[in-house]
Amino acid sequence: MSQITKIALEQSLKKLLKNKPLDKITISDITEDCGISRMTFYYHFKDIYDLLEWSFSKDADTILKGKKSYQTWQDGLLVVFLSLRENADFTRNVYSSMSRDVLERFLYKLTKNLLLDVVKEESAGLVVKDEDQEFIADFYKYAFVGILLDWIRFGMKDEPQFMVKKLGMMLEGTFRRSLENLSLGKD
């Protein structure tokens, strides 16, 4: 029952976010929409941002499933773009609210999760410190999220397939090259 309640609250929040920014939505709006008491809301979440982060985290688990290797990272990134576009009103209203950092943190966590697996896979046969692998994943994470945020800010007009293809062409071989440059066997 607990999971069903959380999902009902999530669905109400997403429904409300189609029409107004996050900072204009109250807990009462959410609980009235799904017919749940405020006490029940607070049993599951401390505030709206907690609900939003839970929702993002839950979605992240399904978005990247099986798409975190060097061969599939472009598929993973494409799914992120498509998911944001599919939920365009939701995405825009979270992005344009005062709590845009919740969206940014979600995107950073999601892309880091994707990229760290790619970096670890590409480091096969090299001796690269864990912190250097983290550094490389962070570098690409900031690039990817910057592109995603600009794409959202400018209305999500460019086709995700085109953007991911362009990124793939630009980054071909750079993960491995970065790892080779930071490997311990390098002078």
PDB file of N, CA and C in Angstrom, residues 2 15 17 31 39 47 52 74-75 101 136 144 146-147 162 164 166 180 184 186:
ATOM      1  N   SER A   2       1.983   1.199   0.712  1.00  0.00           N
ATOM      2  CA  SER A   2       2.861   2.362   0.818  1.00  0.00           C
ATOM      3  C   SER A   2       3.360   2.828  -0.551  1.00  0.00           C
ATOM      4  N   LYS A  15       0.959  15.612 -12.727  1.00  0.00           N
ATOM      5  CA  LYS A  15      -0.236  16.179 -13.366  1.00  0.00           C
ATOM      6  C   LYS A  15      -0.300  17.693 -13.125  1.00  0.00           C
ATOM      7  N   LEU A  17       2.171  19.658 -12.378  1.00  0.00           N
ATOM      8  CA  LEU A  17       3.314  20.317 -13.019  1.00  0.00           C
ATOM      9  C   LEU A  17       3.111  20.535 -14.513  1.00  0.00           C
ATOM     10  N   THR A  31      -2.393  16.664  -2.392  1.00  0.00           N
ATOM     11  CA  THR A  31      -3.227  15.729  -1.629  1.00  0.00           C
ATOM     12  C   THR A  31      -4.691  15.797  -2.054  1.00  0.00           C
ATOM     13  N   MET A  39      -1.522  14.387   6.281  1.00  0.00           N
ATOM     14  CA  MET A  39      -0.772  13.530   7.213  1.00  0.00           C
ATOM     15  C   MET A  39      -0.141  12.352   6.468  1.00  0.00           C
ATOM     16  N   ASP A  47       8.654  16.990   2.229  1.00  0.00           N
ATOM     17  CA  ASP A  47       8.136  18.151   1.508  1.00  0.00           C
ATOM     18  C   ASP A  47       7.994  17.805   0.023  1.00  0.00           C
ATOM     19  N   LEU A  52       9.607  15.057  -5.258  1.00  0.00           N
ATOM     20  CA  LEU A  52      10.174  15.239  -6.594  1.00  0.00           C
ATOM     21  C   LEU A  52      11.467  14.437  -6.747  1.00  0.00           C
ATOM     22  N   GLN A  74      25.155   6.071 -25.776  1.00  0.00           N
ATOM     23  CA  GLN A  74      24.365   6.980 -26.610  1.00  0.00           C
ATOM     24  C   GLN A  74      22.876   6.653 -26.509  1.00  0.00           C
ATOM     25  N   ASP A  75      22.548   5.368 -26.427  1.00  0.00           N
ATOM     26  CA  ASP A  75      21.151   4.969 -26.224  1.00  0.00           C
ATOM     27  C   ASP A  75      20.648   5.500 -24.885  1.00  0.00           C
ATOM     28  N   ASP A 101      17.391  23.479  -9.168  1.00  0.00           N
ATOM     29  CA  ASP A 101      18.530  22.670  -8.728  1.00  0.00           C
ATOM     30  C   ASP A 101      18.147  21.210  -8.486  1.00  0.00           C
ATOM     31  N   ILE A 136      37.223  11.981 -14.716  1.00  0.00           N
ATOM     32  CA  ILE A 136      36.839  11.894 -16.134  1.00  0.00           C
ATOM     33  C   ILE A 136      35.319  11.822 -16.260  1.00  0.00           C
ATOM     34  N   PHE A 144      27.582  16.974 -20.514  1.00  0.00           N
ATOM     35  CA  PHE A 144      26.272  16.433 -20.903  1.00  0.00           C
ATOM     36  C   PHE A 144      25.133  17.216 -20.271  1.00  0.00           C
ATOM     37  N   GLY A 146      25.197  20.264 -19.085  1.00  0.00           N
ATOM     38  CA  GLY A 146      25.162  21.611 -19.659  1.00  0.00           C
ATOM     39  C   GLY A 146      24.397  21.633 -20.972  1.00  0.00           C
ATOM     40  N   ILE A 147      24.645  20.649 -21.804  1.00  0.00           N
ATOM     41  CA  ILE A 147      23.933  20.553 -23.088  1.00  0.00           C
ATOM     42  C   ILE A 147      22.447  20.291 -22.853  1.00  0.00           C
ATOM     43  N   PHE A 162      19.523  13.736 -33.234  1.00  0.00           N
ATOM     44  CA  PHE A 162      20.560  14.538 -33.872  1.00  0.00           C
ATOM     45  C   PHE A 162      21.619  14.951 -32.849  1.00  0.00           C
ATOM     46  N   VAL A 164      22.373  13.566 -29.915  1.00  0.00           N
ATOM     47  CA  VAL A 164      23.132  12.417 -29.416  1.00  0.00           C
ATOM     48  C   VAL A 164      24.106  11.915 -30.479  1.00  0.00           C
ATOM     49  N   LYS A 166      25.527  13.726 -32.813  1.00  0.00           N
ATOM     50  CA  LYS A 166      26.619  14.705 -32.868  1.00  0.00           C
ATOM     51  C   LYS A 166      27.577  14.511 -31.686  1.00  0.00           C
ATOM     52  N   GLU A 180      43.893   6.883 -20.957  1.00  0.00           N
ATOM     53  CA  GLU A 180      45.303   6.633 -21.286  1.00  0.00           C
ATOM     54  C   GLU A 180      46.174   7.788 -20.805  1.00  0.00           C
ATOM     55  N   LEU A 184      48.542   5.318 -14.867  1.00  0.00           N
ATOM     56  CA  LEU A 184      49.744   5.355 -14.030  1.00  0.00           C
ATOM     57  C   LEU A 184      51.002   4.944 -14.773  1.00  0.00           C
ATOM     58  N   LYS A 186      51.863   5.954 -17.621  1.00  0.00           N
ATOM     59  CA  LYS A 186      52.230   7.052 -18.530  1.00  0.00           C
ATOM     60  C   LYS A 186      53.273   7.933 -17.854  1.00  0.00           C
TER      61      LYS A 186
END
